Amino acid sequence: MNVPFVDLSRQPKKVSRAINMAIRRVILSSDYILGKEVSKFEKEFAKYIGVKYCVGVGSGTDAILLSLISLGIGKGDEVIVPAMTFTATVSPIILAGASPVLVDVSSQTHQINVEKIEQVITKKTRAIIPVYLYGYMPDMDKILSIARKHNLLVVEDSCQAHGSLYKKKKSGSLGDIAAFSFYPSKNLGAYGDAGAIVTSRKDLFEKIIALRNHGQIEKNNHTMIGYNSRLDTIQAAILRVKLSKLDMENKSRARIAEEYDSLLANLPIKKIERNEDNKPNYHLYVVKTKKRKKLINYLRKNGIESGIHYPIPIHLQTSFKKLGYKKGDFPNAERIANESLSLPMFSALSIKEIRYVVSILKKFFKKKDYRGYYFR
Ligand SMILES: *Cc1c(COP(=O)(O)O)cnc(C)c1O
């Protein structure tokens, strides 16, 4: 049996048909740039998240960059981010001209360690970017209260958290502004690169509408230096179809996660702990084991693909060398980089496949007696 990590081709026929029709509609209208489907998607996505505004942009990375620029964050400013995240949370801070300041993550939840945020706040700190890693969320009440106390902005990196909830509020509706990615393998994925920014602040919305489109506020009137980062009409049309299926797909992922949870209960691997105020969208199903390398090979030999999110923490990436951090600075991020493993997870994964993955995991750990090996 072969079990892929993610298989985007397994889409219900009905959904594929609706998407084909949506693409055709755009082609027949030749409405390719900032067409009607874009504004329709923006309205629908803002409503889904529970905010006033949404602006479609070219990618999740651009969504973070334009969010920071719209907030006036740049030279001389510091922005707090977790040390374990995808590189695209951090590079936009540098591209905007500001400095990232890293904070270690919790070894239980893998989210930013909220107890450590205040220690790194300086006079230069302007914003915190909580990252909703794997679609889980940190203690947002605490982060929002720290932000209020120190007058900081909160930019949510919601790129993995489409539909995740914190106390019944959607991820993306808690801070000043939030960034989403619609990279194909995200819970809400386009057929190429795409992203969006959501906010309830009108000033930011108006600025980003111009920023994404050459700084233009009306034809030939450019009031600021802008970018070319628009959401393609074809991608917006596809996203509208997929948005209508998102909650259903997230429910399937939750069922898969429950199945994994119960079947893996007695194995010597560590699972991610979840904040009780958070209902994740199960973008990824991550476990930790000291036998990662051997386990990955064993899974592969048995036809099972797995992933690592992420094998190198931010402070040890070559591109961030200039930040001046060194090995040992963020021990939890380093341990997660060395021990975490993402099991196959996508809404169309079958029960049969899950049981097969678990049976192979059980076989692996039976080979030698690892019982009790990894419990605290
Ligand atoms: C995917 C992702 C991004 C970047 O999104 P792109 O659309 O690939 O540019 C940023 N942050 C996190 C946490 C992500 O998972």
Short mmCIF file of C-alpha atoms and ligand atoms in Angstrom, two decimals:
data_model
loop_
_atom_site.label_atom_id
_atom_site.label_comp_id
_atom_site.label_asym_id
_atom_site.label_seq_id
_atom_site.Cartn_x
_atom_site.Cartn_y
_atom_site.Cartn_z
CA MET A 1 0.00 0.00 0.00
CA ASN A 2 1.24 3.51 -0.81
CA VAL A 3 0.15 6.43 1.33
CA PRO A 4 1.05 9.92 0.06
CA PHE A 5 1.74 12.77 2.47
CA VAL A 6 -0.74 14.93 0.58
CA ASP A 7 -2.63 14.05 -2.62
CA LEU A 8 -4.21 17.10 -4.24
CA SER A 9 -5.63 15.07 -7.11
CA ARG A 10 -8.10 13.30 -4.81
CA GLN A 11 -10.88 15.78 -5.17
CA PRO A 12 -14.58 14.85 -5.33
CA LYS A 13 -15.78 14.88 -8.96
CA LYS A 14 -18.47 17.44 -8.11
CA VAL A 15 -15.88 19.87 -6.77
CA SER A 16 -13.59 19.37 -9.80
CA ARG A 17 -16.50 20.04 -12.10
CA ALA A 18 -17.50 23.21 -10.26
CA ILE A 19 -13.89 24.42 -10.42
CA ASN A 20 -13.60 23.68 -14.14
CA MET A 21 -16.74 25.70 -14.71
CA ALA A 22 -15.44 28.54 -12.58
CA ILE A 23 -12.18 28.66 -14.57
CA ARG A 24 -14.14 28.60 -17.82
CA ARG A 25 -16.32 31.49 -16.66
CA VAL A 26 -13.24 33.64 -16.14
CA ILE A 27 -11.73 32.67 -19.48
CA LEU A 28 -14.99 33.43 -21.31
CA SER A 29 -15.12 36.86 -19.69
CA SER A 30 -11.34 37.52 -20.11
CA ASP A 31 -11.61 39.28 -16.76
CA TYR A 32 -8.13 38.14 -15.68
CA ILE A 33 -6.80 40.97 -13.47
CA LEU A 34 -8.80 42.18 -10.45
CA GLY A 35 -11.95 40.78 -12.01
CA LYS A 36 -15.37 40.35 -10.43
CA GLU A 37 -14.48 36.97 -8.91
CA VAL A 38 -11.73 38.66 -6.89
CA SER A 39 -14.04 41.10 -5.14
CA LYS A 40 -16.65 38.37 -4.65
CA PHE A 41 -14.07 36.09 -3.04
CA GLU A 42 -12.79 38.94 -0.86
CA LYS A 43 -16.29 39.62 0.46
CA GLU A 44 -16.96 35.93 1.11
CA PHE A 45 -13.62 35.34 2.84
CA ALA A 46 -13.97 38.44 5.06
CA LYS A 47 -17.41 37.19 6.08
CA TYR A 48 -16.08 33.68 6.75
CA ILE A 49 -13.29 35.02 8.99
CA GLY A 50 -15.57 37.55 10.70
CA VAL A 51 -13.78 40.77 9.74
CA LYS A 52 -14.77 43.81 7.70
CA TYR A 53 -12.20 43.64 4.90
CA CYS A 54 -10.18 41.24 2.79
CA VAL A 55 -7.64 42.03 0.07
CA GLY A 56 -6.49 39.23 -2.24
CA VAL A 57 -2.76 39.25 -2.94
CA GLY A 58 -0.18 37.15 -4.77
CA SER A 59 0.96 34.86 -1.91
CA GLY A 60 1.08 34.39 1.86
CA THR A 61 4.56 35.90 1.91
CA ASP A 62 3.29 39.04 0.19
CA ALA A 63 0.35 39.11 2.61
CA ILE A 64 2.78 39.35 5.54
CA LEU A 65 5.00 41.89 3.77
CA LEU A 66 2.14 44.20 2.72
CA SER A 67 0.58 43.91 6.20
CA LEU A 68 3.81 45.12 7.81
CA ILE A 69 4.24 47.93 5.27
CA SER A 70 0.63 49.06 5.70
CA LEU A 71 1.29 49.35 9.44
CA GLY A 72 4.32 51.55 8.75
CA ILE A 73 6.75 48.98 10.16
CA GLY A 74 10.25 49.47 8.76
CA LYS A 75 13.73 50.74 9.58
CA GLY A 76 14.57 50.79 13.27
CA ASP A 77 11.56 48.69 14.27
CA GLU A 78 11.61 45.29 15.92
CA VAL A 79 9.05 42.54 15.34
CA ILE A 80 8.70 39.50 17.63
CA VAL A 81 8.35 36.07 15.98
CA PRO A 82 8.71 32.43 17.07
CA ALA A 83 12.00 30.63 16.32
CA MET A 84 10.13 27.64 14.86
CA THR A 85 8.14 28.62 11.79
CA PHE A 86 8.38 28.65 8.01
CA THR A 87 11.01 31.07 6.73
CA ALA A 88 8.30 33.23 5.08
CA THR A 89 7.10 34.48 8.47
CA VAL A 90 10.46 36.13 9.05
CA SER A 91 11.86 37.23 5.69
CA PRO A 92 9.11 39.84 5.07
CA ILE A 93 10.16 41.60 8.31
CA ILE A 94 13.66 42.04 6.87
CA LEU A 95 12.30 42.92 3.41
CA ALA A 96 10.24 45.68 5.08
CA GLY A 97 13.48 47.02 6.61
CA ALA A 98 12.74 46.00 10.22
CA SER A 99 14.47 43.48 12.54
CA PRO A 100 13.03 40.14 13.61
CA VAL A 101 13.43 39.27 17.30
CA LEU A 102 13.04 35.56 17.98
CA VAL A 103 11.31 33.84 20.90
CA ASP A 104 11.48 30.10 21.63
CA VAL A 105 8.40 27.92 21.27
CA SER A 106 6.75 25.67 23.85
CA SER A 107 7.90 22.04 23.67
CA GLN A 108 4.34 20.87 24.38
CA THR A 109 2.36 22.97 21.89
CA HIS A 110 5.14 24.02 19.46
CA GLN A 111 3.57 27.51 19.48
CA ILE A 112 5.39 30.68 20.60
CA ASN A 113 6.13 30.53 24.35
CA VAL A 114 3.97 33.38 25.62
CA GLU A 115 5.89 33.48 28.92
CA LYS A 116 9.00 34.59 27.06
CA ILE A 117 7.57 37.40 24.95
CA GLU A 118 7.85 40.23 27.49
CA GLN A 119 11.55 39.50 28.08
CA VAL A 120 12.44 40.62 24.56
CA ILE A 121 10.25 43.74 24.33
CA THR A 122 12.32 46.92 23.91
CA LYS A 123 11.56 50.55 23.03
CA LYS A 124 11.92 49.54 19.39
CA THR A 125 9.35 46.72 19.46
CA ARG A 126 6.36 47.53 17.22
CA ALA A 127 4.61 44.23 16.62
CA ILE A 128 4.20 40.54 17.48
CA ILE A 129 3.56 37.95 14.78
CA PRO A 130 1.93 34.90 16.37
CA VAL A 131 2.25 31.99 13.94
CA TYR A 132 -0.48 29.37 14.00
CA LEU A 133 1.87 26.47 13.37
CA TYR A 134 0.18 23.28 11.98
CA GLY A 135 -3.15 25.15 12.34
CA TYR A 136 -2.92 25.22 16.17
CA MET A 137 -2.99 28.50 18.08
CA PRO A 138 -1.09 29.79 21.13
CA ASP A 139 -2.67 31.48 24.19
CA MET A 140 -4.03 34.46 22.25
CA ASP A 141 -5.65 36.13 25.29
CA LYS A 142 -2.18 36.42 26.78
CA ILE A 143 -0.61 37.68 23.54
CA LEU A 144 -3.36 40.28 23.03
CA SER A 145 -3.00 41.47 26.62
CA ILE A 146 0.79 41.79 26.28
CA ALA A 147 0.22 43.73 23.04
CA ARG A 148 -2.26 46.09 24.73
CA LYS A 149 0.01 46.63 27.72
CA HIS A 150 3.04 47.53 25.58
CA ASN A 151 1.13 49.20 22.75
CA LEU A 152 2.17 46.65 20.14
CA LEU A 153 0.48 45.62 16.91
CA VAL A 154 -0.56 42.00 16.35
CA VAL A 155 -0.07 40.57 12.84
CA GLU A 156 -1.43 37.02 12.69
CA ASP A 157 0.42 34.56 10.48
CA SER A 158 -2.68 32.53 9.67
CA CYS A 159 -1.07 30.90 6.65
CA GLN A 160 -1.67 27.40 8.10
CA ALA A 161 -4.86 28.15 10.03
CA HIS A 162 -7.83 28.56 7.65
CA GLY A 163 -10.85 27.92 9.85
CA SER A 164 -8.97 27.34 13.14
CA LEU A 165 -10.84 28.73 16.13
CA TYR A 166 -9.80 30.41 19.36
CA LYS A 167 -12.73 30.67 21.76
CA LYS A 168 -15.14 30.57 18.81
CA LYS A 169 -13.28 33.34 16.97
CA LYS A 170 -11.71 32.47 13.63
CA SER A 171 -7.97 32.71 13.26
CA GLY A 172 -7.36 35.96 11.41
CA SER A 173 -9.96 37.91 13.40
CA LEU A 174 -8.03 38.38 16.63
CA GLY A 175 -5.23 40.84 15.81
CA ASP A 176 -4.92 44.13 13.92
CA ILE A 177 -4.37 42.34 10.63
CA ALA A 178 -3.79 38.79 9.40
CA ALA A 179 -2.07 37.03 6.51
CA PHE A 180 -3.35 33.92 4.72
CA SER A 181 -1.65 31.75 2.11
CA PHE A 182 -3.58 29.74 -0.46
CA TYR A 183 -0.58 27.68 -1.55
CA PRO A 184 -2.08 24.50 -3.08
CA SER A 185 -1.45 22.20 -0.09
CA LYS A 186 -2.90 24.56 2.55
CA ASN A 187 -6.36 23.72 3.93
CA LEU A 188 -7.75 26.32 1.52
CA GLY A 189 -5.55 25.95 -1.54
CA ALA A 190 -5.56 27.56 -4.98
CA TYR A 191 -4.26 26.07 -8.23
CA GLY A 192 -1.02 28.03 -7.89
CA ASP A 193 0.28 30.82 -5.66
CA ALA A 194 -2.27 33.06 -3.94
CA GLY A 195 -2.83 34.81 -0.62
CA ALA A 196 -5.00 37.31 1.24
CA ILE A 197 -4.92 39.90 3.99
CA VAL A 198 -7.84 40.37 6.37
CA THR A 199 -8.49 43.23 8.78
CA SER A 200 -11.29 45.30 10.24
CA ARG A 201 -9.25 48.50 10.04
CA LYS A 202 -10.38 50.66 7.12
CA ASP A 203 -7.11 52.65 6.98
CA LEU A 204 -5.08 49.47 6.48
CA PHE A 205 -7.55 48.09 3.95
CA GLU A 206 -7.36 51.24 1.81
CA LYS A 207 -3.58 51.29 1.92
CA ILE A 208 -3.25 47.63 0.94
CA ILE A 209 -5.70 48.00 -1.96
CA ALA A 210 -3.20 50.51 -3.38
CA LEU A 211 -0.02 48.71 -2.27
CA ARG A 212 -0.93 45.50 -4.11
CA ASN A 213 -1.56 47.40 -7.33
CA HIS A 214 1.39 49.74 -8.01
CA GLY A 215 0.35 52.20 -5.33
CA GLN A 216 -2.60 53.25 -7.47
CA ILE A 217 -5.75 54.73 -5.90
CA GLU A 218 -7.43 55.46 -9.24
CA LYS A 219 -6.28 55.04 -12.82
CA ASN A 220 -2.91 56.78 -13.33
CA ASN A 221 -2.98 58.27 -9.84
CA HIS A 222 -0.21 56.59 -7.82
CA THR A 223 0.07 57.92 -4.30
CA MET A 224 2.71 55.55 -2.97
CA ILE A 225 5.39 53.15 -4.16
CA GLY A 226 3.54 49.89 -4.56
CA TYR A 227 3.94 46.31 -5.65
CA ASN A 228 2.40 44.07 -8.25
CA SER A 229 0.82 41.50 -5.94
CA ARG A 230 -2.74 40.91 -7.03
CA LEU A 231 -4.81 37.77 -6.57
CA ASP A 232 -5.48 36.34 -10.06
CA THR A 233 -9.15 36.26 -11.04
CA ILE A 234 -8.85 32.57 -12.01
CA GLN A 235 -7.43 31.72 -8.56
CA ALA A 236 -10.20 33.74 -6.87
CA ALA A 237 -12.85 31.82 -8.84
CA ILE A 238 -11.27 28.51 -7.76
CA LEU A 239 -11.00 29.68 -4.15
CA ARG A 240 -14.69 30.60 -4.04
CA VAL A 241 -15.63 27.01 -4.85
CA LYS A 242 -13.14 25.64 -2.33
CA LEU A 243 -14.12 28.07 0.44
CA SER A 244 -17.63 26.61 0.36
CA LYS A 245 -16.09 23.17 1.17
CA LEU A 246 -13.54 24.32 3.76
CA ASP A 247 -15.53 23.59 6.94
CA MET A 248 -16.45 20.15 5.66
CA GLU A 249 -12.85 19.37 4.78
CA ASN A 250 -11.63 20.62 8.16
CA LYS A 251 -14.15 18.29 9.79
CA SER A 252 -12.67 15.37 7.85
CA ARG A 253 -9.21 16.39 9.03
CA ALA A 254 -10.44 16.53 12.63
CA ARG A 255 -11.82 13.00 12.28
CA ILE A 256 -8.48 11.81 10.87
CA ALA A 257 -6.62 13.48 13.75
CA GLU A 258 -8.97 11.80 16.27
CA GLU A 259 -8.35 8.45 14.62
CA TYR A 260 -4.57 8.97 14.79
CA ASP A 261 -4.87 10.17 18.40
CA SER A 262 -6.66 7.07 19.59
CA LEU A 263 -4.68 4.55 17.52
CA LEU A 264 -1.33 6.05 18.53
CA ALA A 265 -2.24 6.30 22.20
CA ASN A 266 0.13 3.60 23.48
CA LEU A 267 3.10 4.23 21.22
CA PRO A 268 6.27 5.86 22.57
CA ILE A 269 5.87 8.99 20.45
CA LYS A 270 4.91 12.43 21.63
CA LYS A 271 1.89 14.24 20.28
CA ILE A 272 1.29 17.97 20.10
CA GLU A 273 -0.64 19.31 23.02
CA ARG A 274 -3.46 21.66 22.28
CA ASN A 275 -4.50 24.77 24.11
CA GLU A 276 -8.03 24.06 25.36
CA ASP A 277 -9.31 27.37 23.98
CA ASN A 278 -8.18 26.38 20.49
CA LYS A 279 -9.91 24.21 17.89
CA PRO A 280 -7.25 23.58 15.26
CA ASN A 281 -7.90 22.99 11.55
CA TYR A 282 -5.39 20.08 11.60
CA HIS A 283 -3.32 21.43 8.74
CA LEU A 284 -0.55 19.03 9.83
CA TYR A 285 -0.45 16.04 12.18
CA VAL A 286 2.91 16.22 13.90
CA VAL A 287 4.52 13.78 16.36
CA LYS A 288 7.95 13.71 17.98
CA THR A 289 10.39 10.83 18.25
CA LYS A 290 14.10 10.50 18.94
CA LYS A 291 14.20 7.75 16.31
CA ARG A 292 13.06 10.07 13.53
CA LYS A 293 15.59 9.22 10.84
CA LYS A 294 15.07 5.47 11.23
CA LEU A 295 11.32 5.90 11.37
CA ILE A 296 11.19 8.01 8.19
CA ASN A 297 13.16 5.34 6.36
CA TYR A 298 10.98 2.55 7.73
CA LEU A 299 7.83 4.41 6.68
CA ARG A 300 9.28 5.04 3.23
CA LYS A 301 10.23 1.39 2.81
CA ASN A 302 6.61 0.57 3.55
CA GLY A 303 5.24 3.05 1.01
CA ILE A 304 4.39 5.85 3.43
CA GLU A 305 5.45 9.43 2.79
CA SER A 306 6.06 11.76 5.73
CA GLY A 307 7.27 15.35 6.16
CA ILE A 308 9.26 17.55 8.53
CA HIS A 309 7.98 21.00 9.53
CA TYR A 310 10.63 22.27 9.87
CA PRO A 311 14.06 20.60 9.96
CA ILE A 312 15.99 23.85 10.55
CA PRO A 313 14.82 26.47 13.04
CA ILE A 314 14.87 30.11 11.93
CA HIS A 315 17.98 31.07 13.92
CA LEU A 316 20.07 28.34 12.27
CA GLN A 317 19.03 29.09 8.68
CA THR A 318 21.89 30.50 6.58
CA SER A 319 19.66 33.32 5.32
CA PHE A 320 19.19 34.61 8.89
CA LYS A 321 22.82 34.33 9.99
CA LYS A 322 23.11 38.11 10.24
CA LEU A 323 20.58 38.16 13.07
CA GLY A 324 23.46 36.92 15.24
CA TYR A 325 21.80 33.97 16.96
CA LYS A 326 23.66 30.72 17.62
CA LYS A 327 23.02 27.05 18.26
CA GLY A 328 21.57 26.55 21.74
CA ASP A 329 19.70 29.89 21.80
CA PHE A 330 16.27 28.30 21.31
CA PRO A 331 16.47 24.71 22.63
CA ASN A 332 12.80 23.80 22.11
CA ALA A 333 12.82 24.97 18.48
CA GLU A 334 16.02 22.97 17.95
CA ARG A 335 14.58 19.85 19.52
CA ILE A 336 11.41 20.12 17.43
CA ALA A 337 13.57 20.55 14.32
CA ASN A 338 15.40 17.33 15.19
CA GLU A 339 12.53 15.17 16.41
CA SER A 340 9.28 16.20 14.75
CA LEU A 341 7.68 14.21 11.98
CA SER A 342 4.49 15.00 10.05
CA LEU A 343 2.27 12.02 9.22
CA PRO A 344 0.08 11.90 6.08
CA MET A 345 -2.80 14.36 6.53
CA PHE A 346 -5.32 15.59 3.98
CA SER A 347 -9.10 15.55 3.95
CA ALA A 348 -9.38 12.63 1.50
CA LEU A 349 -7.09 10.31 3.49
CA SER A 350 -9.04 7.07 4.07
CA ILE A 351 -9.52 5.17 7.32
CA LYS A 352 -7.83 2.20 5.67
CA GLU A 353 -4.77 4.33 4.97
CA ILE A 354 -4.68 5.73 8.51
CA ARG A 355 -4.87 2.22 9.96
CA TYR A 356 -2.09 1.10 7.64
CA VAL A 357 0.15 4.01 8.72
CA VAL A 358 -0.51 3.21 12.38
CA SER A 359 0.13 -0.53 11.87
CA ILE A 360 3.53 0.28 10.34
CA LEU A 361 4.31 2.64 13.24
CA LYS A 362 3.38 -0.13 15.70
CA LYS A 363 5.60 -2.61 13.86
CA PHE A 364 8.50 -0.14 13.98
CA PHE A 365 8.26 0.39 17.71
CA LYS A 366 7.81 -3.32 18.38
CA LYS A 367 11.10 -4.13 16.71
CA LYS A 368 12.80 -3.13 19.90
CA ASP A 369 11.10 -2.42 23.16
CA TYR A 370 10.74 1.36 23.22
CA ARG A 371 7.87 1.19 25.69
CA GLY A 372 7.83 4.16 28.00
CA TYR A 373 10.82 5.48 26.13
CA TYR A 374 9.46 8.88 25.37
CA PHE A 375 7.01 9.70 28.10
CA ARG A 376 7.92 12.54 30.44
C1 LIG B 1 2.79 28.82 3.66
C2 LIG B 1 3.26 29.74 4.72
C3 LIG B 1 3.69 31.06 4.45
C4 LIG B 1 3.90 31.60 3.07
O1 LIG B 1 2.91 31.45 2.17
P1 LIG B 1 3.22 31.45 0.59
O2 LIG B 1 1.86 31.54 0.01
O3 LIG B 1 3.92 30.17 0.26
O4 LIG B 1 4.05 32.64 0.28
C5 LIG B 1 4.02 31.87 5.53
N1 LIG B 1 3.96 31.44 6.79
C6 LIG B 1 3.59 30.16 7.09
C7 LIG B 1 3.55 29.75 8.52
C8 LIG B 1 3.25 29.28 6.06
O5 LIG B 1 2.92 28.02 6.37
#
